[in-house]
C-alpha positions in Angstrom: 56.1 55.2 -66.4 54.8 53.5 -63.3 57.1 51.4 -61.3 54.4 49.5 -59.5 52.5 46.8 -61.3 49.5 47.7 -63.5 46.8 45.5 -62.0 43.2 44.5 -61.6 41.8 42.1 -59.0 43.1 39.0 -60.9 46.0 40.1 -63.1 49.2 42.1 -62.7 51.4 43.5 -65.5 54.9 44.0 -64.2 57.4 45.8 -66.3 60.5 43.7 -67.2 63.7 45.3 -65.9 66.1 45.3 -67.4 64.2 45.3 -70.7 65.1 42.2 -72.7 66.2 42.4 -76.3 64.6 40.5 -79.1 66.4 37.3 -78.1 65.4 37.7 -74.5 61.7 38.1 -75.5 61.9 34.9 -77.6 63.3 33.0 -74.6 60.6 34.4 -72.4 57.9 33.6 -75.0 59.2 30.0 -75.2 58.4 29.6 -71.5 54.7 30.5 -72.0 52.5 27.4 -72.5 50.6 29.0 -75.5 49.2 27.8 -78.8 51.7 27.8 -81.6 49.7 30.3 -83.7 49.6 32.7 -80.7 53.4 32.5 -80.3 53.9 33.0 -84.0 51.7 36.1 -84.1 53.2 37.5 -80.8 56.8 37.1 -82.1 56.2 37.6 -85.8 54.4 41.0 -85.4 56.9 42.6 -82.9 58.9 45.4 -84.5 62.3 44.4 -85.9 64.0 47.3 -84.1 64.3 46.6 -80.4 64.2 50.4 -79.8 60.6 50.5 -81.1 59.5 48.3 -78.2 58.3 50.9 -75.6 57.7 48.5 -72.7 57.7 44.8 -71.9 55.6 43.2 -69.2 55.2 39.8 -67.5 51.6 38.9 -66.9 51.1 37.4 -63.5 48.2 35.8 -61.6 48.9 36.7 -57.9 46.3 34.2 -56.7 48.4 31.3 -57.9 51.8 33.1 -57.7 52.7 32.4 -61.3 53.6 34.3 -64.5 51.1 33.4 -67.2 52.2 35.5 -70.1 54.0 38.4 -71.7 52.9 41.7 -73.1 54.7 44.3 -75.2 53.8 47.8 -76.3 55.6 49.2 -79.3 55.6 51.9 -81.8 58.0 54.0 -83.8 55.6 57.0 -83.4 53.7 56.5 -80.2 51.8 59.8 -80.8 50.1 58.2 -83.8 49.6 54.5 -82.9 50.9 51.9 -80.5 50.9 48.2 -81.1 50.0 45.8 -78.2 51.3 42.2 -78.4 49.9 39.8 -75.8 50.8 36.1 -75.2 48.9 34.2 -72.6 48.9 30.6 -71.3 45.2 30.0 -72.1 45.1 27.1 -69.6 46.2 29.4 -66.8 44.1 32.4 -67.7 40.4 31.2 -67.7 37.2 33.1 -67.1 37.8 36.3 -69.0 41.4 36.9 -67.8 42.5 37.5 -71.4 40.1 40.4 -71.7 41.1 41.7 -68.4 44.8 41.6 -69.4 43.9 43.3 -72.7 42.1 46.1 -70.8 45.0 46.7 -68.5 47.4 46.9 -71.4 45.1 49.3 -73.3 44.8 51.5 -70.2 48.5 51.6 -69.7 49.1 52.5 -73.4 46.6 55.3 -73.5 47.7 56.7 -70.1 51.4 56.6 -71.0 51.5 58.0 -74.5 49.3 60.4 -76.6 48.5 57.6 -79.1 45.3 58.1 -81.1 44.8 54.3 -81.3 46.2 50.9 -80.1 46.5 48.0 -82.6 46.3 44.3 -81.5 47.5 41.6 -83.9 45.7 38.4 -83.0 45.8 34.8 -84.3 42.7 34.2 -86.4 41.6 31.4 -84.1 41.3 34.0 -81.2 39.7 36.7 -83.3 36.2 35.7 -82.2 37.2 36.9 -78.7 37.5 40.5 -79.8 33.8 41.4 -80.0 33.2 44.7 -78.3 31.9 46.7 -81.3 31.5 49.9 -79.3 35.3 49.9 -78.7 37.1 47.5 -81.1 37.3 47.7 -84.9 38.9 45.2 -87.3 41.6 46.6 -89.6 43.1 45.3 -92.8 46.4 43.5 -92.3 49.3 45.8 -92.9 50.6 45.6 -96.5 54.2 45.2 -95.4 53.4 42.4 -93.0 55.8 39.6 -92.3 54.8 36.2 -93.6 53.6 34.1 -90.6 52.8 30.3 -90.5 49.2 31.2 -89.6 46.5 33.7 -90.4 46.0 36.7 -88.1 43.8 39.7 -87.8 44.5 43.2 -86.6 42.1 45.0 -84.3 42.2 48.6 -83.2 40.9 50.6 -80.3 40.7 54.4 -80.7 41.3 56.7 -77.8 37.8 58.4 -77.7 35.8 55.1 -77.5 38.3 53.8 -75.0 37.8 56.8 -72.8 34.1 56.7 -73.1 33.5 52.9 -72.6 36.7 51.1 -71.8 37.7 53.0 -68.7 34.3 52.3 -67.2 34.6 48.6 -67.8 38.2 48.5 -66.4 37.0 50.3 -63.3 34.4 47.5 -62.8 37.1 44.9 -63.3 39.3 46.5 -60.7 36.6 46.4 -58.1 35.5 43.4 -56.2 32.1 41.8 -57.0 30.5 43.2 -53.9 31.8 46.8 -54.6 29.8 47.3 -57.8 
């Protein structure tokens, strides 16, 4: 696992150390100024077993010196699939920063574990933001899903399309606009 932040030009993911337990994640989530549905999906789809959470990140915007969200990667069998949960303050992450954060999280997941795919549960209101058909597929909600106070969708990104298309997009995001 890297000890330095996972970063692009505008976003840094910094691993939370020591790793908070479920109660600590709830407290950290309560500090993020996010929509109620986003919080419900973030917390409601995290695994019940704290040991299944592989890593926890704060999402930071270095340009304003502020933490603007949380991210977790989890999976009981990280060789098969990893789940990525992301909670962002939409008011503090404008202009594609949500996509940029998602790309960093995906890259870290695929680089760190041999997962064949990464799943993203997303509040239904945000589902329209997940429209990269070459990379992202919509899945059926898991049959054993926890009841949440809102609708949500689950998207997946498989390793092969990520390696073919996603890494190239992330490379562009990490460069400055004049380095293209």
